[in-house]
CSV table of C-alpha atoms in Angstrom, one decimal:
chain,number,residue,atom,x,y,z
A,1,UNK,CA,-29.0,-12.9,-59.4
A,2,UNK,CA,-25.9,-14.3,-61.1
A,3,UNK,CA,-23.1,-14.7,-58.8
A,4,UNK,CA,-19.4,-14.5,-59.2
A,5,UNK,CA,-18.2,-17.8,-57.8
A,6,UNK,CA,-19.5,-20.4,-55.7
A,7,UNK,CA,-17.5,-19.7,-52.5
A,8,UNK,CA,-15.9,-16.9,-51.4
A,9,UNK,CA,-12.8,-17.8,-48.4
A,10,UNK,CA,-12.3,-14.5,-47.1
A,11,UNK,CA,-8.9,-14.7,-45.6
A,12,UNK,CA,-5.9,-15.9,-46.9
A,13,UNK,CA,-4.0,-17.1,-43.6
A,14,UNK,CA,-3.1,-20.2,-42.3
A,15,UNK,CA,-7.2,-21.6,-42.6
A,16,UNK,CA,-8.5,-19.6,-45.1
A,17,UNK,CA,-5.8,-20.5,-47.7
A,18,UNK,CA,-5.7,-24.0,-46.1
A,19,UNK,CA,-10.2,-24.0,-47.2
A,20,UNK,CA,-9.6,-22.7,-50.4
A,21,UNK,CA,-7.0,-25.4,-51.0
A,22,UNK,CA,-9.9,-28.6,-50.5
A,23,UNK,CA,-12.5,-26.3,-51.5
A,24,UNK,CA,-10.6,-25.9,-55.2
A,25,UNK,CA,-9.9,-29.7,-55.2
A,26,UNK,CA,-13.3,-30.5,-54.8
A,27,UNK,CA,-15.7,-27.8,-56.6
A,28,UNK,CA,-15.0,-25.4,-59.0
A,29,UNK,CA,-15.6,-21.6,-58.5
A,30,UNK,CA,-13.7,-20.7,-55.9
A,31,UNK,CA,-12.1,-17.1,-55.1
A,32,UNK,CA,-9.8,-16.7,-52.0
A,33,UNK,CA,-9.7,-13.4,-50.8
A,34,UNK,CA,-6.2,-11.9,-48.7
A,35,UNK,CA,-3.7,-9.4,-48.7
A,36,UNK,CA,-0.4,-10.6,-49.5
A,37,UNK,CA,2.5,-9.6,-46.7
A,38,UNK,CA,3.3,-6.0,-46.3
A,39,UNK,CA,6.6,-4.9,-46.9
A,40,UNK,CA,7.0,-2.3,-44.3
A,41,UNK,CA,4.5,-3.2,-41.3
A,42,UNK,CA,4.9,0.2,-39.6
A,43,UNK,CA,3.6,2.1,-43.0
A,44,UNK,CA,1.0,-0.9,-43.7
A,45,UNK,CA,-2.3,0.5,-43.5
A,46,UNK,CA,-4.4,-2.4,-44.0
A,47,UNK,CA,-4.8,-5.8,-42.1
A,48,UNK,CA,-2.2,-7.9,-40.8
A,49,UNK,CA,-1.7,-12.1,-39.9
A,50,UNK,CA,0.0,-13.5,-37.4
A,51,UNK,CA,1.8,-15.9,-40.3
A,52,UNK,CA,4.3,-13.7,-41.2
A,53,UNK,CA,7.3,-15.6,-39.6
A,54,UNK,CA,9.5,-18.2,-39.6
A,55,UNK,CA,8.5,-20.8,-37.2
A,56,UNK,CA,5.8,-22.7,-35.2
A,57,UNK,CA,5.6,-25.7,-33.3
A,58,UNK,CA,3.9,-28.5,-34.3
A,59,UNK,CA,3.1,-31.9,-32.6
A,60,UNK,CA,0.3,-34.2,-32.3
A,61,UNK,CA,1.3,-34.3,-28.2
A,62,UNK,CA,-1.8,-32.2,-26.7
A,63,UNK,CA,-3.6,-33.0,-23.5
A,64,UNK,CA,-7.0,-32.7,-25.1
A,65,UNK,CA,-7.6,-35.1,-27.5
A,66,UNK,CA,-9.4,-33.0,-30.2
A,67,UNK,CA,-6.5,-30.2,-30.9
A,68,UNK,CA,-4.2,-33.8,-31.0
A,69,UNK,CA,-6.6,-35.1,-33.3
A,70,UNK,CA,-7.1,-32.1,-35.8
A,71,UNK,CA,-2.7,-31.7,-35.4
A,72,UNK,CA,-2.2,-35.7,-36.7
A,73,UNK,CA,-4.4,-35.2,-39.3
A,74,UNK,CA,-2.3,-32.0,-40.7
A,75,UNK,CA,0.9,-33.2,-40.4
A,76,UNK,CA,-0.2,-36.4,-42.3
A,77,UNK,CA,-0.8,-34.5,-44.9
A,78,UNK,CA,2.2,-32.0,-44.3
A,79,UNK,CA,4.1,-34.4,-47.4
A,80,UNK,CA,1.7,-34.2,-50.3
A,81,UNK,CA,1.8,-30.2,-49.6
A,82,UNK,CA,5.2,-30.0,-49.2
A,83,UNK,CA,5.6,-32.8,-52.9
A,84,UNK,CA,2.7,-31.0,-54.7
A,85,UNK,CA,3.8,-27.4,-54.3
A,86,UNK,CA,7.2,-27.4,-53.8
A,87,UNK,CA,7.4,-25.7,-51.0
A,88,UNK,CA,9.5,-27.1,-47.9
A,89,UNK,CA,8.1,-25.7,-45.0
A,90,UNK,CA,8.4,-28.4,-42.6
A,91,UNK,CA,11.5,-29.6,-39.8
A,92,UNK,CA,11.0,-32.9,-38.4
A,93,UNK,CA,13.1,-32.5,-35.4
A,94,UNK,CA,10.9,-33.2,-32.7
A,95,UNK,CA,8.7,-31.6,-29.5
A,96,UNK,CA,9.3,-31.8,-25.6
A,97,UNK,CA,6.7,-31.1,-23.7
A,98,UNK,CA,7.7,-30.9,-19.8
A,99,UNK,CA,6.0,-30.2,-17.0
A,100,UNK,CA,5.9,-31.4,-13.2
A,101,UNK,CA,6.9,-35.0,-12.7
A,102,UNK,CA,3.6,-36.6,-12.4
A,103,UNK,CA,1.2,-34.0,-13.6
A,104,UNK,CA,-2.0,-34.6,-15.2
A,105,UNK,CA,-1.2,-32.6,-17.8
A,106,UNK,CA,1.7,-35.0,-18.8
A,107,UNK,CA,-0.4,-37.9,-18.1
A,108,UNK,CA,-3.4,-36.6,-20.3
A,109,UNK,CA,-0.8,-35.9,-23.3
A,110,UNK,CA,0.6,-39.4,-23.3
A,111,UNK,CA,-3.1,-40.6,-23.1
A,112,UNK,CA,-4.3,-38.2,-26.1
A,113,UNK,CA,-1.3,-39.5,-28.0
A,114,UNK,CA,-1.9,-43.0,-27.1
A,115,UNK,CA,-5.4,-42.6,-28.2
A,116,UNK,CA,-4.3,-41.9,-32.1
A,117,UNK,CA,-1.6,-44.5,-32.0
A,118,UNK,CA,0.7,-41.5,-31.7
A,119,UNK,CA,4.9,-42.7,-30.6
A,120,UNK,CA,5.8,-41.0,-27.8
A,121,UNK,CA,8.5,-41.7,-24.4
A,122,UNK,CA,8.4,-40.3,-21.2
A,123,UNK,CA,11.7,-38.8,-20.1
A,124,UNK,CA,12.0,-38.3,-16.1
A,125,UNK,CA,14.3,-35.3,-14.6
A,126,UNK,CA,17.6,-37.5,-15.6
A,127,UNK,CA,16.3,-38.5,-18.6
A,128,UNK,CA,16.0,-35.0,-19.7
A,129,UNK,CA,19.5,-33.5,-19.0
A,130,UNK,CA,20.7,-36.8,-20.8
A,131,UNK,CA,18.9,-36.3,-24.1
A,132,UNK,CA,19.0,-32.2,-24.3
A,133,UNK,CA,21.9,-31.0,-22.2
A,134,UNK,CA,21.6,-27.8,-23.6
A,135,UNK,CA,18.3,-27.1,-21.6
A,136,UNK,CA,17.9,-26.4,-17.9
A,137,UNK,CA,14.6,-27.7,-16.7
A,138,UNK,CA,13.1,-27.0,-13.5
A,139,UNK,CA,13.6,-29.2,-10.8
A,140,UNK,CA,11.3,-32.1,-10.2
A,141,UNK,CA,10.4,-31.5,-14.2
A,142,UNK,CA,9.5,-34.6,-16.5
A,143,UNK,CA,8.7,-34.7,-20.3
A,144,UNK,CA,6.7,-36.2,-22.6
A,145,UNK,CA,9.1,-36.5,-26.2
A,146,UNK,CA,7.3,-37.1,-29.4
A,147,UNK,CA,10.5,-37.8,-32.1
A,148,UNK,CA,8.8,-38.2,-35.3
A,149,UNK,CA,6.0,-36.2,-37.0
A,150,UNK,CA,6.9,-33.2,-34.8
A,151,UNK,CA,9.1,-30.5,-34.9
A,152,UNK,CA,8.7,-27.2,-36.3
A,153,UNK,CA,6.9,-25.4,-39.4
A,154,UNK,CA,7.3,-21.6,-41.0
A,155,UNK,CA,3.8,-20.3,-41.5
A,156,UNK,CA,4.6,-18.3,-44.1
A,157,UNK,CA,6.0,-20.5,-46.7
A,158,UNK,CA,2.7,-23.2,-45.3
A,159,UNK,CA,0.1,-20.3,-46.6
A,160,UNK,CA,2.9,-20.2,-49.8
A,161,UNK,CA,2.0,-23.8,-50.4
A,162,UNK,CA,-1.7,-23.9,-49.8
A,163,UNK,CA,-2.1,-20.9,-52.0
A,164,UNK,CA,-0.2,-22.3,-54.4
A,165,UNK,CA,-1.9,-25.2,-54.7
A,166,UNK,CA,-5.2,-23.5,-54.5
A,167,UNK,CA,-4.2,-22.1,-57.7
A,168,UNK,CA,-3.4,-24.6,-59.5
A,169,UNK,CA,-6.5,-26.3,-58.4
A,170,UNK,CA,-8.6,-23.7,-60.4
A,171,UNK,CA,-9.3,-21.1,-57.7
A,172,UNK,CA,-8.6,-17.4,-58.3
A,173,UNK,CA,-6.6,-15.7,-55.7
A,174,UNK,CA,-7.3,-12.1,-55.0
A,175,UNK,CA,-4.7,-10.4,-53.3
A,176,UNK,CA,-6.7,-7.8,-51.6
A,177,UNK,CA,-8.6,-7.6,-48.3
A,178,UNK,CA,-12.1,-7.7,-47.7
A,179,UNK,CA,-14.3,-4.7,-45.7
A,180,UNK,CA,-17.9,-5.8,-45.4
A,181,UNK,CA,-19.9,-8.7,-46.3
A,182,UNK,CA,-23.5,-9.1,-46.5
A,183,UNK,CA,-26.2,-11.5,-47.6
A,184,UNK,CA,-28.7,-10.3,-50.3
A,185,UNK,CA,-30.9,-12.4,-52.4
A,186,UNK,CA,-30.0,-15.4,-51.3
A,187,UNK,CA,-26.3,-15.1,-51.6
A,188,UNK,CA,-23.4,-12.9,-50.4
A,189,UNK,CA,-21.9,-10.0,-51.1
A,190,UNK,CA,-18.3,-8.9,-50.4
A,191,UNK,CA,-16.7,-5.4,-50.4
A,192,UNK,CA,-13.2,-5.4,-50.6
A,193,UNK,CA,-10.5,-2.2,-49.7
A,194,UNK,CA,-10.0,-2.0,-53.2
A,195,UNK,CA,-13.0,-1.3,-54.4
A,196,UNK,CA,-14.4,-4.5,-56.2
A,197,UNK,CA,-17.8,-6.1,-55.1
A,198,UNK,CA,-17.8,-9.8,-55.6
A,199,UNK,CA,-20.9,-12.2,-54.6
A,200,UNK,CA,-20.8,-16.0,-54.3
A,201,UNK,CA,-23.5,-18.4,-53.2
A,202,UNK,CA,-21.6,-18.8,-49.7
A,203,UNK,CA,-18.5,-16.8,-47.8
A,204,UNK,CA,-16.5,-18.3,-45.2
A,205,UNK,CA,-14.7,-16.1,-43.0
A,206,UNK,CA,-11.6,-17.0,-41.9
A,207,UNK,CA,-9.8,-13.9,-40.9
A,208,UNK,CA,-8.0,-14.7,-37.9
A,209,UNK,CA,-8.3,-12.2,-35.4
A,210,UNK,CA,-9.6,-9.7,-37.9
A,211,UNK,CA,-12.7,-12.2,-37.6
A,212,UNK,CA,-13.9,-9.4,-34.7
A,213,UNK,CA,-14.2,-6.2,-37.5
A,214,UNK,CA,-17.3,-4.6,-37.9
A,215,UNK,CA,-19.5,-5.5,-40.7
A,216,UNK,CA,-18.3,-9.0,-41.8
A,217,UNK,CA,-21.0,-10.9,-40.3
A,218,UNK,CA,-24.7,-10.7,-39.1
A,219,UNK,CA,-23.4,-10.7,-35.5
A,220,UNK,CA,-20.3,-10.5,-34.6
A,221,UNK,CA,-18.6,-14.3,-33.4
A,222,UNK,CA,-17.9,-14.1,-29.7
A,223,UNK,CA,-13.9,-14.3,-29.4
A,224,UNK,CA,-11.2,-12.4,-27.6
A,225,UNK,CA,-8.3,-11.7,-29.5
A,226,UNK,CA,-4.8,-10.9,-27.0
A,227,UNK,CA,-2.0,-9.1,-27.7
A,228,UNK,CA,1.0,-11.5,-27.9
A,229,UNK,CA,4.5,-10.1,-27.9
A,230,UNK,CA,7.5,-13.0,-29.1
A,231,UNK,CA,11.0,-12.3,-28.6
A,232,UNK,CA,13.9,-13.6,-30.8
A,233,UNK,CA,17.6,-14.6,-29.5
A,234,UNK,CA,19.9,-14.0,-32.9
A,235,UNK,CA,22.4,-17.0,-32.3
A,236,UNK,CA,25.7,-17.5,-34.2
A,237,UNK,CA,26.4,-20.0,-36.8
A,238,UNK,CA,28.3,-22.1,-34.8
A,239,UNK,CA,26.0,-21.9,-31.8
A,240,UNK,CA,23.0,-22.3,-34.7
A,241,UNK,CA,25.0,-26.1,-35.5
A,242,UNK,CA,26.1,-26.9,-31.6
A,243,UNK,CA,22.1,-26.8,-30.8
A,244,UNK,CA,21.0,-28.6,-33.9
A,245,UNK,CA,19.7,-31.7,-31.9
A,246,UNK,CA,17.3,-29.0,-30.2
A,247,UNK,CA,13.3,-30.2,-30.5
A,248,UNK,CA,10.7,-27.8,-29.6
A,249,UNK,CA,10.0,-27.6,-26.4
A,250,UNK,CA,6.6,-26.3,-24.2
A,251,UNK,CA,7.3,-25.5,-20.7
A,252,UNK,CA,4.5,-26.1,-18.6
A,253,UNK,CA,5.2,-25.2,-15.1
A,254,UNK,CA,2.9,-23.6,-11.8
A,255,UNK,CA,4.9,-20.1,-12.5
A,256,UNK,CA,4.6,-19.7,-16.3
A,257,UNK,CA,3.6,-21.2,-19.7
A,258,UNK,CA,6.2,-20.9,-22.7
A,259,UNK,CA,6.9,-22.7,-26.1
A,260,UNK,CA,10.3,-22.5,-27.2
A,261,UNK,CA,11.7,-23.0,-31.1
A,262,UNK,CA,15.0,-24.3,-31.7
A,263,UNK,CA,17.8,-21.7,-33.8
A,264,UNK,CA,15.7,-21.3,-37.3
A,265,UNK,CA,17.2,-19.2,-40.4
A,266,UNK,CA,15.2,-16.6,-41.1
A,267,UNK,CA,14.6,-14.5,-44.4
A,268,UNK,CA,17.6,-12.0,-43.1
A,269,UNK,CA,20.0,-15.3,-43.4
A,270,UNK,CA,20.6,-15.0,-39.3
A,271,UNK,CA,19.7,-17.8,-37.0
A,272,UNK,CA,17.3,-17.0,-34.0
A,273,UNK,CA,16.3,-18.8,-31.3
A,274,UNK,CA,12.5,-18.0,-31.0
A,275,UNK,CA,10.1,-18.0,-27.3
A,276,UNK,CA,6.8,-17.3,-26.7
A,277,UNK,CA,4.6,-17.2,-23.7
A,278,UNK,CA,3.3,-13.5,-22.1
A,279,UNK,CA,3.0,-13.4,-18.4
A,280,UNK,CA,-0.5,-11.3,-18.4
A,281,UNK,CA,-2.8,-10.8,-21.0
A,282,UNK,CA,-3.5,-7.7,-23.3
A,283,UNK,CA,-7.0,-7.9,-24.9
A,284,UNK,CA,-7.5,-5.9,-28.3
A,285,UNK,CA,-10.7,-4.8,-28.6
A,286,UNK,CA,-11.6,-3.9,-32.2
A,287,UNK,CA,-10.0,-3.7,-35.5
A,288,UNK,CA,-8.2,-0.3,-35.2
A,289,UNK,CA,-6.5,-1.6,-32.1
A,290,UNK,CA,-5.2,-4.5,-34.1
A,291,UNK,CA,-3.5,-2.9,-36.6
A,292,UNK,CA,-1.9,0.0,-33.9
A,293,UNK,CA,-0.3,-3.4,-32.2
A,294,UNK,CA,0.8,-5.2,-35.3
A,295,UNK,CA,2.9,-2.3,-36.1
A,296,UNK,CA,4.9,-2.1,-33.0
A,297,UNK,CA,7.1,-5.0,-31.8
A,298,UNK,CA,5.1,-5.7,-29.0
A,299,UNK,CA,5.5,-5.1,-25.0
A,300,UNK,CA,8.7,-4.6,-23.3
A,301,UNK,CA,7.8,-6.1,-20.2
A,302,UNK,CA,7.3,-8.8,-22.0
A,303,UNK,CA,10.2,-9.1,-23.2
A,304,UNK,CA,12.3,-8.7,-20.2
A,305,UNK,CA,10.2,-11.8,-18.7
A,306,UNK,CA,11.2,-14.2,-21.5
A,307,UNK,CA,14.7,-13.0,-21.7
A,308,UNK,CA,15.0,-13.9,-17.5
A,309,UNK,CA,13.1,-17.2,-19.1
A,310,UNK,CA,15.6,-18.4,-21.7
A,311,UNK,CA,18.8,-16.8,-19.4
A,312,UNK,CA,18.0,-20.0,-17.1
A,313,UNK,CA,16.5,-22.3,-19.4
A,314,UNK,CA,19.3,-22.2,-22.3
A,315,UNK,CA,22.3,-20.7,-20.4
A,316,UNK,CA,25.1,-22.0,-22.8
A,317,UNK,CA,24.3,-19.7,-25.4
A,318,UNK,CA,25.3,-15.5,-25.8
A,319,UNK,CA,22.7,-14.1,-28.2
A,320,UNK,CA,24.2,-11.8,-30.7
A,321,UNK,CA,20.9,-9.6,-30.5
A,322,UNK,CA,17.5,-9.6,-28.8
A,323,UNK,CA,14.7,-8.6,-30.8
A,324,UNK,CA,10.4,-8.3,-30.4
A,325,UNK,CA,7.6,-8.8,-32.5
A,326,UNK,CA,4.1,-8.6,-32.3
A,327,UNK,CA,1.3,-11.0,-33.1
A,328,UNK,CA,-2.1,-12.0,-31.8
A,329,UNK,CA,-4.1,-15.2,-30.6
A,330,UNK,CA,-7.8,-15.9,-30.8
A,331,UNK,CA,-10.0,-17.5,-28.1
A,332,UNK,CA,-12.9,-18.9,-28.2
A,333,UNK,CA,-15.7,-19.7,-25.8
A,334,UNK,CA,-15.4,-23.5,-26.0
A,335,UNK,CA,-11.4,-23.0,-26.4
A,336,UNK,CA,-11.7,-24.9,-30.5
A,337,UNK,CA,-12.1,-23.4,-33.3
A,338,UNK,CA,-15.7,-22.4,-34.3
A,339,UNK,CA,-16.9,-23.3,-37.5
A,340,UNK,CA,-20.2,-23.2,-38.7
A,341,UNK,CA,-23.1,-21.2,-40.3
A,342,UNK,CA,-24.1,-17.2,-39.2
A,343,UNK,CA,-27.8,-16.6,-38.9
A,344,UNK,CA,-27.3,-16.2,-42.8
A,345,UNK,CA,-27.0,-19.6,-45.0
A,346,UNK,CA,-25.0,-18.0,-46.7
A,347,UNK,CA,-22.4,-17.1,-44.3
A,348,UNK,CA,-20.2,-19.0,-42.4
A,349,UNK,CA,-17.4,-18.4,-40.1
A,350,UNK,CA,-14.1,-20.3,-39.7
A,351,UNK,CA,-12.0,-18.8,-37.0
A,352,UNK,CA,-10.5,-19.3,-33.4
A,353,UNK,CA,-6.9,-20.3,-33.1
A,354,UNK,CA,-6.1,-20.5,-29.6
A,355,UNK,CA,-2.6,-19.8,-30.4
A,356,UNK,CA,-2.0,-23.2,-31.0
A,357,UNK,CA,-3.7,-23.8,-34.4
A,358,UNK,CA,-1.0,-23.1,-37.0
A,359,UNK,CA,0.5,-26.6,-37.3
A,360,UNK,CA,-3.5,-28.0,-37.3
A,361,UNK,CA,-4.5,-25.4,-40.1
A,362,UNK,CA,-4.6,-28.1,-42.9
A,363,UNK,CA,-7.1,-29.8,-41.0
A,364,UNK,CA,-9.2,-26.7,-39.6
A,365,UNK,CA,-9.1,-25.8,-43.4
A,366,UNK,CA,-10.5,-28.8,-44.6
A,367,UNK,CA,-13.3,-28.8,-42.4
A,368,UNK,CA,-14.0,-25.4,-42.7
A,369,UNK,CA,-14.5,-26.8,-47.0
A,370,UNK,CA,-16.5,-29.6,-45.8
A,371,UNK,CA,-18.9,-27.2,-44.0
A,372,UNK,CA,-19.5,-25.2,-47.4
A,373,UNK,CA,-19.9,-28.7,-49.0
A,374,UNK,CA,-21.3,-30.6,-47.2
A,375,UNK,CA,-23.6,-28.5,-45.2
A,376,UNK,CA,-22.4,-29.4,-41.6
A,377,UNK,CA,-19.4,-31.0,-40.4
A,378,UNK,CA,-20.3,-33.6,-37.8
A,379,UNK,CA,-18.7,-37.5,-38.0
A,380,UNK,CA,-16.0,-36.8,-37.9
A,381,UNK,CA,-14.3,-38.1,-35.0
A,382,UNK,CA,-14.5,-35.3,-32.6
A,383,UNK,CA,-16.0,-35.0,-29.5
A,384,UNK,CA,-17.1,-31.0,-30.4
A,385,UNK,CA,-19.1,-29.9,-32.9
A,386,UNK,CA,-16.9,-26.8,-33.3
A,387,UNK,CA,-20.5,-24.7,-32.6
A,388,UNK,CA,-19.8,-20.9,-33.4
A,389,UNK,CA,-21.2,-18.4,-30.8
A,390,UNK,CA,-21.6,-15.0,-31.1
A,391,UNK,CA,-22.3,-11.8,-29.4
């Protein structure tokens, strides 16, 4: 039976538009399949992303050497997106990472940067106050600084970019989301919300969370998907300037885990100060319980742990509002992203963030292409075959 295209992405996020970018570049008949951002998320009644914001931390500094590896490789190519489409999406002003003074975590991310011939210095307690007196780390705390090829990114003008440049490299982008896909005859078939049936040779899934809804594989992958509540600090213009020197910063310590992002303008023209890092986790189940939580702005409680968080870690500045928003992270089994084949050939899956995957997207993307074309992914330079399990 004749097919529509030749691949199918289904998901236009951070991997699936990042796919459909290399897929376009390297065969033709290719359809990428997402809905474009809501304007009102409490009225929205279809599927949301996590991308819809201004900022994310990215660095090649990781203590495991794999999500280092597949970060270098994305932000090498961070440039030629940014050139090609236009789109400047990227802030080069650098990551912290600190931690205990002598931990192994610090010690495996210098060696994981070392590894991939990645600049970094290793700042003791002293060293820390000197170069960013605005924070207050923990005492006994050390850090890890990686200067350049780190910094920040907004997800949302990324997926821009990549979709862009999908375009224009022949594939047709279908704003619309899809509800079932199945294999028949030797290919697939996918259902969208809108009504239209399209069928390809091979689908890739790469629907973030939404990766869990019934009927859009064979079996469904096995991956827990958390509630994650951020909270932003709206800073003034002059505070936004004073703390221009800020990097990110990830706060590893026995008590609690946080990332922190430097004042960023957001669409609303304010500055905020964004932090992540929930105390306990919230696990959504299913589809329906997804979209309930993407149209709140998340948990209070977590909230008022972050805003204790950033009362002693930036004390200097007065936030001129405090605001919540809700978003989700994906976990795999092995803790990488899976990527691979269903028990269909003509079905694969590309999902798994581990709330850490945005800046590596490019990467993730590209081998998620190089599956569909190539038939398997391995040699390249990781120690996991990014296996995909399932339930």
């Amino acid at each position: 039976m004749a097919v529509d295209f030749k691949y199918i992405v289904v998901g236009r996020g951070l991997m699936g538009a990042a796919a459909a970018r290399h897929l376009a570049r390297q065969a033709d008949g290719v359809a990428v399949i997402g809905p474009d951002e809501p304007d009102d998320r409490r009225a929205h009644e279809g599927v949301f992303a996590s991308h819809y914001d201004e900022g994310r931390i990215t660095r090649t500094i990781d203590p495991d050497r794999n999500w280092a590896l597949l970060a270098n490789r994305s932000i090498g190519r961070y440039g030629e997106i940014a050139s090609e489409s236009g789109i400047d999406f990227y802030r080069e002003v650098g990551c912290v990472v600190v931690a205990p003074d002598g931990s192994d975590y610090l010690a495996r991310t210098r060696q994981a940067a070392a590894s991939l011939d990645v600049e970094t210095s290793l700042l003791d307690e002293a060293g820390l106050k000197a170069a960013f007196p605005f924070f207050a780390c923990p005492s006994g705390s050390a850090g890890v600084f990686e200067a350049k090829g780190a910094g920040h990114i907004s997800p949302r003008k990324l997926v821009k970019a990549q979709s862009l440049l999908a375009e224009r490299a022949g594939a047709t982008v279908i704003p619309d989301h899809v509800i079932s896909i199945r294999s028949e005859g030797g290919s697939a078939v996918v259902q969208t919300a809108g009504g239209l049936t399209y069928r390809a040779e091979k689908v890739l899934l790469a629907a973030g969370g939404f990766s869990i809804a019934e009927n859009l594989l064979p079996r469904p992958v096995a991956m827990t998907v958390y509630a994650r509540t951020v909270t932003l600090f709206e800073v003034s213009e002059a505070d936004a300037a004073r703390l221009a020197g800020m990097p990110s910063l990830i706060l590893e310590t026995p008590g609690f885990h946080i990332y922190l992002l430097p004042p960023i303008r957001y669409p609303d023209g304010k500055f905020y100060l964004k932090i992540g890092g929930d105390p306990d986790d919230l696990i959504l189940h299913d589809e329906a319980e997804m979209r309930a939580w993407f149209k709140t702005e998340g948990r209070e409680t977590v909230r008022a742990h972050l805003q204790r968080i950033v009362a002693g870690l930036v004390p200097d500045i007065t936030p001129l509002s405090i605001s919540t928003a809700a978003c989700v992270v994906s976990y795999t089994q092995g803790g990488y992203p899976m990527i691979g084949y269903t028990s269909s050939p003509a079905i694969a899956v590309l999902t798994g963030c581990a709330g850490t995957s945005a800046k590596s997207s490019d990467e993730i993307g590209r081998l998620g292409a190089e599956l569909l074309l190539s038939g398997r992914i391995s040699g390249q330079g990781y120690s996991t075959e990014f296996t995909p399990q399932f339930r």
